[in-house]
Coordinates of C-alpha atoms in Angstrom, one line a residue:
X997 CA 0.0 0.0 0.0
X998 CA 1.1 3.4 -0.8
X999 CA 2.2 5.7 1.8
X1000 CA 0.7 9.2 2.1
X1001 CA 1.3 11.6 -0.9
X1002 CA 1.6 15.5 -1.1
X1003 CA -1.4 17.5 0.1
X1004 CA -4.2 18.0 -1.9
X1005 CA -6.7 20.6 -1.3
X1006 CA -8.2 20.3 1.7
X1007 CA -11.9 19.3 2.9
X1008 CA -13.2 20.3 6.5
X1009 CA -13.3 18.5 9.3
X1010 CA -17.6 18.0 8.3
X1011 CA -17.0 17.5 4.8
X1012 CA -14.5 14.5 5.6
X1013 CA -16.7 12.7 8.5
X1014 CA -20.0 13.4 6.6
X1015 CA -18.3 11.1 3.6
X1016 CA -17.3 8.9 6.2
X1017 CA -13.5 9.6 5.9
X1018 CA -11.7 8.2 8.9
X1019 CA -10.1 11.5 10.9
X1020 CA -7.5 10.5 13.5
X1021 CA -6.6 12.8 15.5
X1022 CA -3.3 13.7 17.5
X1023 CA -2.3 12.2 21.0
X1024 CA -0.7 13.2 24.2
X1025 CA 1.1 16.1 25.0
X1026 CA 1.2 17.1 28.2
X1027 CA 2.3 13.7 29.8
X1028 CA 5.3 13.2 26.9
X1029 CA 6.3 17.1 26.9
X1030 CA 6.7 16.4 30.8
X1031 CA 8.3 13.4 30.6
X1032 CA 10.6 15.3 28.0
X1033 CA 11.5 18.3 30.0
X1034 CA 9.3 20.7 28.7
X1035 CA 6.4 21.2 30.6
X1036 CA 5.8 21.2 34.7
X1037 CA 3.5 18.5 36.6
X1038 CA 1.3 20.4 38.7
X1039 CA -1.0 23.1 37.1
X1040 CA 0.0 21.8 33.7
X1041 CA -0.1 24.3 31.7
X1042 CA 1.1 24.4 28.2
X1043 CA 3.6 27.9 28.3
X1044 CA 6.2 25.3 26.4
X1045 CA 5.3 27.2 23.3
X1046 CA 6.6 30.1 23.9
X1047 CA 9.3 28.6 25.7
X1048 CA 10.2 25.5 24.0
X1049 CA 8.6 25.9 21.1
X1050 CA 11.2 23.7 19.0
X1051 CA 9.8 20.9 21.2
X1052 CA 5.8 21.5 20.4
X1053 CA 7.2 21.9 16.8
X1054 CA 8.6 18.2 16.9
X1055 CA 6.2 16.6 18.8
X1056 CA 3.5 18.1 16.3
X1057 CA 5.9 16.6 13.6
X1058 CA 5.7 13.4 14.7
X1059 CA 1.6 13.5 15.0
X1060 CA 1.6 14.3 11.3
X1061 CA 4.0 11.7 10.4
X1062 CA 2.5 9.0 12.3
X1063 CA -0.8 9.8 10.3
X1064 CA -2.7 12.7 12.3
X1065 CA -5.5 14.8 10.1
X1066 CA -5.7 17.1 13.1
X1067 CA -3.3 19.1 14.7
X1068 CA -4.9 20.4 17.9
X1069 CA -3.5 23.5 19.5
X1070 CA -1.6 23.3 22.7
X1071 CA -3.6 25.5 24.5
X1072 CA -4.6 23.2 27.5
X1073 CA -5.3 25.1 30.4
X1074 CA -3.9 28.5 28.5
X1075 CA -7.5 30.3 29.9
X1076 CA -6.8 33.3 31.9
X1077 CA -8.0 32.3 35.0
X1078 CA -4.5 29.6 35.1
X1079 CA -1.6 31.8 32.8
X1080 CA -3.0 35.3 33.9
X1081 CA -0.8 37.3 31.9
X1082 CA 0.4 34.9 29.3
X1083 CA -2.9 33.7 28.3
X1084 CA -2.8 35.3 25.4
X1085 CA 0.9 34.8 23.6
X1086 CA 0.9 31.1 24.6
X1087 CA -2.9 30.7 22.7
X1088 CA -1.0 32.7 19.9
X1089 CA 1.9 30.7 19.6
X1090 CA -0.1 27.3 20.0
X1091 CA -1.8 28.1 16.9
X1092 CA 0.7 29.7 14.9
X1093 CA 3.0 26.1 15.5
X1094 CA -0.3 23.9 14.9
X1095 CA -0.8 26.0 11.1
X1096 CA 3.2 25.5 10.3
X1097 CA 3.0 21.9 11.2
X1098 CA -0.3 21.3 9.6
X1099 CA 0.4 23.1 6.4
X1100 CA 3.0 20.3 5.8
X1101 CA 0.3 17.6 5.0
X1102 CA -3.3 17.2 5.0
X1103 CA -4.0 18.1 8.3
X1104 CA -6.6 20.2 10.1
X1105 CA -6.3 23.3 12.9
X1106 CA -8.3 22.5 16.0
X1107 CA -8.2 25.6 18.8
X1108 CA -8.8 23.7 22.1
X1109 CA -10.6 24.7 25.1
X1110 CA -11.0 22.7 28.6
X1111 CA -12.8 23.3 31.8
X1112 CA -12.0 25.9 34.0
X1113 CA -10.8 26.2 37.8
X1114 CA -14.1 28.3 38.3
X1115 CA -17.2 25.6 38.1
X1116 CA -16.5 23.4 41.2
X1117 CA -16.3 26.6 42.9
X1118 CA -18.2 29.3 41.6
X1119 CA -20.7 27.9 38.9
X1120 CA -20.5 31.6 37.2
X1121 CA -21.8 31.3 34.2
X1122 CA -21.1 34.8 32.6
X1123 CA -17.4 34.9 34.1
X1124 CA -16.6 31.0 32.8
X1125 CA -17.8 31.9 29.4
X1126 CA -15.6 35.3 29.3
X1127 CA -12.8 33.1 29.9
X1128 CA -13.9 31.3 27.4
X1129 CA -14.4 33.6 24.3
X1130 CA -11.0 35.7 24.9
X1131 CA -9.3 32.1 23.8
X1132 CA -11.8 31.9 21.0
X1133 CA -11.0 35.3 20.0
X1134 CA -7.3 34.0 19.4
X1135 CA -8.7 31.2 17.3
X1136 CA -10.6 33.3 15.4
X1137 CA -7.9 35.9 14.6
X1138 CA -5.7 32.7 13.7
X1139 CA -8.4 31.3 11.3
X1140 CA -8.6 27.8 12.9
X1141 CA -10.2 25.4 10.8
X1142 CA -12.3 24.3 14.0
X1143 CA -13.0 23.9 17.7
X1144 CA -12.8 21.3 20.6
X1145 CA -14.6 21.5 24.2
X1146 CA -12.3 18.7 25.9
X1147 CA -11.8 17.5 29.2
X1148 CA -15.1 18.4 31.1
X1149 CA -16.3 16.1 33.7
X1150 CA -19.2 18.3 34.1
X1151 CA -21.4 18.4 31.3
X1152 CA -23.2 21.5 32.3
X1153 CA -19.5 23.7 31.7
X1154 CA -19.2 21.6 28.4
X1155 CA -22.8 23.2 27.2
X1156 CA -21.4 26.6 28.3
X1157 CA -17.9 26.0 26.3
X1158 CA -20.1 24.8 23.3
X1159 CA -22.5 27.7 23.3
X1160 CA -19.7 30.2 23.1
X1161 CA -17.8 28.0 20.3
X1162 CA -20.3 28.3 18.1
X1163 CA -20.3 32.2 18.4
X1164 CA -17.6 31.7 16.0
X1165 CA -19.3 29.9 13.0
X1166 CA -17.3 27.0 12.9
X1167 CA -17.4 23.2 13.4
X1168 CA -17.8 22.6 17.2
X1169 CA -16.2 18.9 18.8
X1170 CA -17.1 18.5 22.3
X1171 CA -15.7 15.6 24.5
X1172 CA -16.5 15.0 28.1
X1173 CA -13.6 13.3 30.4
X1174 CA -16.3 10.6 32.0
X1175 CA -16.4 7.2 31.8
X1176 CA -19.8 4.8 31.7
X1177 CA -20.5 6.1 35.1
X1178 CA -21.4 9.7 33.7
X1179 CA -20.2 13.2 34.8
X1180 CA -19.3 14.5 38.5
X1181 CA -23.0 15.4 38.9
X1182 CA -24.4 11.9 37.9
X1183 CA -25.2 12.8 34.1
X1184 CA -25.3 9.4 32.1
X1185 CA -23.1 9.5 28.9
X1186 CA -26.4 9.1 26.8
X1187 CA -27.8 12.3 28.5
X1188 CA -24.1 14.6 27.9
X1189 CA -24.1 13.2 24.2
X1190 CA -27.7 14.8 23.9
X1191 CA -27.1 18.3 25.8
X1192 CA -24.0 18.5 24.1
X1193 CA -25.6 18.3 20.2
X1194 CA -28.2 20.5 21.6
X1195 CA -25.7 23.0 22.5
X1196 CA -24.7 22.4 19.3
X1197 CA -21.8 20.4 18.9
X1198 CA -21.3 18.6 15.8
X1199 CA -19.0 16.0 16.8
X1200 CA -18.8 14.5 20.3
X1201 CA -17.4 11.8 22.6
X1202 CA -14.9 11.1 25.3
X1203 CA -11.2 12.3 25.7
X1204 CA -8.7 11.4 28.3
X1205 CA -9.0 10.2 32.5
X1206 CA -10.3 6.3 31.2
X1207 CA -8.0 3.4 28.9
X1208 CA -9.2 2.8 25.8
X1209 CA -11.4 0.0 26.0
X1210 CA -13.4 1.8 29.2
X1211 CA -13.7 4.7 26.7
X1212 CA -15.2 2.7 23.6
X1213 CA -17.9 1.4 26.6
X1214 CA -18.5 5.2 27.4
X1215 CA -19.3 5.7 23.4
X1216 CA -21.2 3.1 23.2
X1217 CA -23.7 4.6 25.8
X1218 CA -22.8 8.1 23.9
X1219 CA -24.7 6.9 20.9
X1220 CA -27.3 5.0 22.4
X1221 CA -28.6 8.0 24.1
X1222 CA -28.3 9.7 21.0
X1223 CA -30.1 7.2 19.5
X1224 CA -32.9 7.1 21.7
X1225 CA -33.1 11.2 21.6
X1226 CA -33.8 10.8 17.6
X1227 CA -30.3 13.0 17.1
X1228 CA -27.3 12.5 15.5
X1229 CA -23.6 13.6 15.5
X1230 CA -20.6 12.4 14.7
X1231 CA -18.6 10.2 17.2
X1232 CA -14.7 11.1 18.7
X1233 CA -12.5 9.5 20.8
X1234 CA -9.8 10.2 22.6
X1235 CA -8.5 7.8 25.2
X1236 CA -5.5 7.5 27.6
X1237 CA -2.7 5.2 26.2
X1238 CA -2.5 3.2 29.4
X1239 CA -4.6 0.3 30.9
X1240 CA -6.6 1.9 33.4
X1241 CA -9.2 -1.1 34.1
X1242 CA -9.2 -0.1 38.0
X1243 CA -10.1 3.5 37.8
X1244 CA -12.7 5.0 39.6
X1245 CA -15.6 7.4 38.8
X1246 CA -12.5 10.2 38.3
X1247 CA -10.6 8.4 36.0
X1248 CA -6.7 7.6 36.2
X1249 CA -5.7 10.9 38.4
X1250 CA -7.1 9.1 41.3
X1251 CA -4.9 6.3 40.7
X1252 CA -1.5 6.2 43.1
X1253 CA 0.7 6.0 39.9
X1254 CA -0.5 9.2 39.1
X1255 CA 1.1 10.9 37.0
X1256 CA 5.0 9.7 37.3
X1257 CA 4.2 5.8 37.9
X1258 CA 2.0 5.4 34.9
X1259 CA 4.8 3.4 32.4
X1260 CA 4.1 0.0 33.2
X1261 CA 0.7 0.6 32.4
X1262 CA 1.2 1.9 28.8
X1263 CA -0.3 0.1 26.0
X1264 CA 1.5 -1.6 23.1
X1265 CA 0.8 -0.6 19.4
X1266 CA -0.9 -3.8 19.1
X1267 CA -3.7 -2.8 22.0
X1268 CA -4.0 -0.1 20.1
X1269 CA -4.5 -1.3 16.6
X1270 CA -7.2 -3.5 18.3
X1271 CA -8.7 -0.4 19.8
X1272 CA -8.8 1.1 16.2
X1273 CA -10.6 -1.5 14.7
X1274 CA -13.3 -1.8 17.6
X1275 CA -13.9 2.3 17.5
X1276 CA -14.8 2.0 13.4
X1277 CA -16.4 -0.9 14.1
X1278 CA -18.7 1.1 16.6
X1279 CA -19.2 3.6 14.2
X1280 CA -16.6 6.1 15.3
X1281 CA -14.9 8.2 12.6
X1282 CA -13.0 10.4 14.7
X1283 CA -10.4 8.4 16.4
X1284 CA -7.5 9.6 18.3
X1285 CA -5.6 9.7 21.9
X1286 CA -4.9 11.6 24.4
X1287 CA -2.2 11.3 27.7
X1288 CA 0.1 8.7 27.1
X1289 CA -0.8 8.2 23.2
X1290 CA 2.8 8.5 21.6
X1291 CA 3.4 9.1 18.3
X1292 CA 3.8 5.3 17.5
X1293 CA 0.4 4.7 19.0
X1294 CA -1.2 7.1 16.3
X1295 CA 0.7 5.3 13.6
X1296 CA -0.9 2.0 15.2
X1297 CA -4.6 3.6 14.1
X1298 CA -3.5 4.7 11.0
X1299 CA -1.9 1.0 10.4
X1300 CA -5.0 -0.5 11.5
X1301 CA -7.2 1.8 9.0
X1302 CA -5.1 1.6 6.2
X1303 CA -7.4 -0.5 4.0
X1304 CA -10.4 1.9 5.0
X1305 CA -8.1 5.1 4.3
X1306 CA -6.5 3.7 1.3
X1307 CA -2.9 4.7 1.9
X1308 CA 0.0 4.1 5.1
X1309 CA 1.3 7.3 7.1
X1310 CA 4.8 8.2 6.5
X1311 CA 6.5 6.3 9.3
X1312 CA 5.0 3.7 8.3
X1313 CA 8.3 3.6 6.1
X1314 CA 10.6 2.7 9.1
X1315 CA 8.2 -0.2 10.5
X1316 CA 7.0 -3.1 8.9
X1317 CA 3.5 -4.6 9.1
X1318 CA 2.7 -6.6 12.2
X1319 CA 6.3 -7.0 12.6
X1320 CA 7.4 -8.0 9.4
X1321 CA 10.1 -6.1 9.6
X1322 CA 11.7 -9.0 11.9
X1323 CA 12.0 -11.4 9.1
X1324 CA 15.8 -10.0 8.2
X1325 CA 16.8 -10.4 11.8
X1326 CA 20.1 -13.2 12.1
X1327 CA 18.0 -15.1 15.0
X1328 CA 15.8 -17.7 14.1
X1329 CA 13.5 -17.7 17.7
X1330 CA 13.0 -13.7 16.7
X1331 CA 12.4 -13.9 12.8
X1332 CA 9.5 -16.2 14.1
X1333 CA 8.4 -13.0 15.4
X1334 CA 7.3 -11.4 12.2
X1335 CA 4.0 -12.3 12.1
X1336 CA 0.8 -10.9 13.0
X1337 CA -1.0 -14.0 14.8
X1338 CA 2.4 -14.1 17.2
X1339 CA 2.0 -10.1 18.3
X1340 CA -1.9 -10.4 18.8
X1341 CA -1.8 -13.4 21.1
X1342 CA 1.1 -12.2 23.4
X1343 CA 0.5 -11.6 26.5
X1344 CA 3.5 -9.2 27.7
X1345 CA 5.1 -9.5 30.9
X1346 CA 5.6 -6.4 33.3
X1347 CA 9.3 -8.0 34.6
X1348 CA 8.2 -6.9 37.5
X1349 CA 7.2 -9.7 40.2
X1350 CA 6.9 -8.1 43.2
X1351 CA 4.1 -5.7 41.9
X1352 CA 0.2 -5.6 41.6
X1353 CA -2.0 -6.3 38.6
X1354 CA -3.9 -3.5 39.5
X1355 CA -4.3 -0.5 42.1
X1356 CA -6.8 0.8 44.6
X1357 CA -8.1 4.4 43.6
X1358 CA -7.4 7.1 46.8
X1359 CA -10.5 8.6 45.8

């Protein structure tokens, strides 16, 4: 199969899902940019833009490469109520890097917004959706192709993000950081799928806090309720590239290994080639990652989808098909590796002995 060719003109985000193009999207950032030296646990904010922005650049680089049709910008937690004064250069930069990356393929702009540190506390509608539009403003200015709501576990704030997005005129994604157990205030995933295409999202699912096979549970329920409500929408995902089959209501960040313990848990490219096929299966079209999803992960979906999306991603150049690679190798034992029915059936040890399956949430 061919690998990707020059960019052609380029259809919208709506114009691709509506013909059922598969869309995948980018993966983690603030985990690997951490883990990298670029970005501080804590308040994680995403100021490594302005300050590293050779390292966003890469990272961005190696989304598109791996096969990403979205480059979202790195404006996590850049609202004005966490960066104060640098709100507004760091949601500048992010999309300024995003359109030079994006403009090197046929990839997408997506300005990102997230919950606030207001709603647990304050519930202010008017002040959470200022905060709000003065980031949309940015995208605006900067011509985004379109927008994301991520990361609410309150569906109530995600209505509020999705209400102001669509002040712009553009294409409106909106995913909710729940699992099947529904948002902080007890709102099934059926019920947030519904307010959320009422709000007016076009596109909506789950992103982050749950592995991926809890999150493809979560969609399921997502479209259900959808069902049931006589709506549609498209469907995204965005999971965690770790197992996470212990978590709580909260998701991983209740889990002790949270957030420097978190590598035995990671997920191989072969978990995630499994996860691909069981998203399109379930009728997703929008399928990505989110903390923990390295760049080889995305090239795992874009493996997986190949036959649907009619060409490989670029890196696809430097690693053979279900290990295939392998069959040059001088060992006999590992050239008997090169096969896809010997990577799917593994079951990969930890090497570690002395440790626990799973954990206990603290919360």
């Amino acid at each position: 199969m061919a690998l990707a060719g020059s960019p052609r003109a380029k259809k919208g985000i709506l114009e691709r899902l509506d013909s059922g193009e598969v869309v995948i999207g980018d993966g983690s950032f603030l985990i690997t940019l951490e883990k990298r030296g670029y970005v501080k646990a804590g308040l994680w904010t995403s100021e490594a833009v302005v300050e590293h922005p050779n390292a966003v650049r890469q990272l961005h680089m190696e989304f598109l490469r791996a096969g990403s049709n979205v480059m979202q910008t790195f404006t996590f937690s850049a609202s004005e109520d966490k960066m104060e004064s640098q709100w507004e250069a760091v949601n500048t930069a992010a999309c300024d890097l995003a359109r030079e990356v994006a403009n090197k393929g046929d990839a997408l702009v997506a300005g990102g917004i997230c919950q606030t540190s207001l709603y647990k506390h304050h519930k202010d509608e008017a002040r959470i959706k200022k905060l709000f539009r003065l980031q949309l403003e940015v995208f605006a200015r900067k011509n985004v192709d379109f927008l994301i709501a991520e990361y609410f576990e309150h569906a109530e704030e995600a209505v509020w993000a999705v209400e102001v997005l669509k002040e712009a005129r553009k294409p409106v994604a909106a995913t909710m950081c729940i699992g099947p157990e529904g948002d902080m205030h007890g709102v099934t995933p059926g019920e947030c799928a519904v307010k959320l295409v009422k709000a007016g999202a076009s596109i909506v699912g789950v992103n982050c806090r749950f592995g991926p096979w809890t999150s493809l549970k979560t969609m399921r329920l997502m479209k259900e309720g959808l069902w049931a409500a006589g709506l549609k929408a498209h469907l995204m995902v965005q999971p965690l590239g770790f197992h996470m089959p212990d978590c709580g209501k909260g998701g991983f960040v209740d889990l002790p290994e949270y957030p420097f313990a978190l590598e035995p848990r990671v997920a191989t490219r072969w978990d995630i080639q499994k996860y691909a096929r069981e998203a399109y299966n379930l009728g997703i079209r929008y399928i990505g990652g989110c903390c923990g999803f390295e760049p080889y992960h995305i090239r795992a979906i874009a493996e997986e989808l190949a036959p649907e999306r009619g060409f490989l991603p670029l890196s696809s150049d430097k690693h053979g098909s279900w290990g295939s690679g392998l069959n040059t190798h001088t060992k006999p034992w590992i050239r008997a590796r090169a096969r896809r029915e010997y990577w799917e059936n593994l079951l990969p040890a930890s090497g570690r002995p002395f440790c626990p399956s799973l954990s206990k949430p603290d919360a």
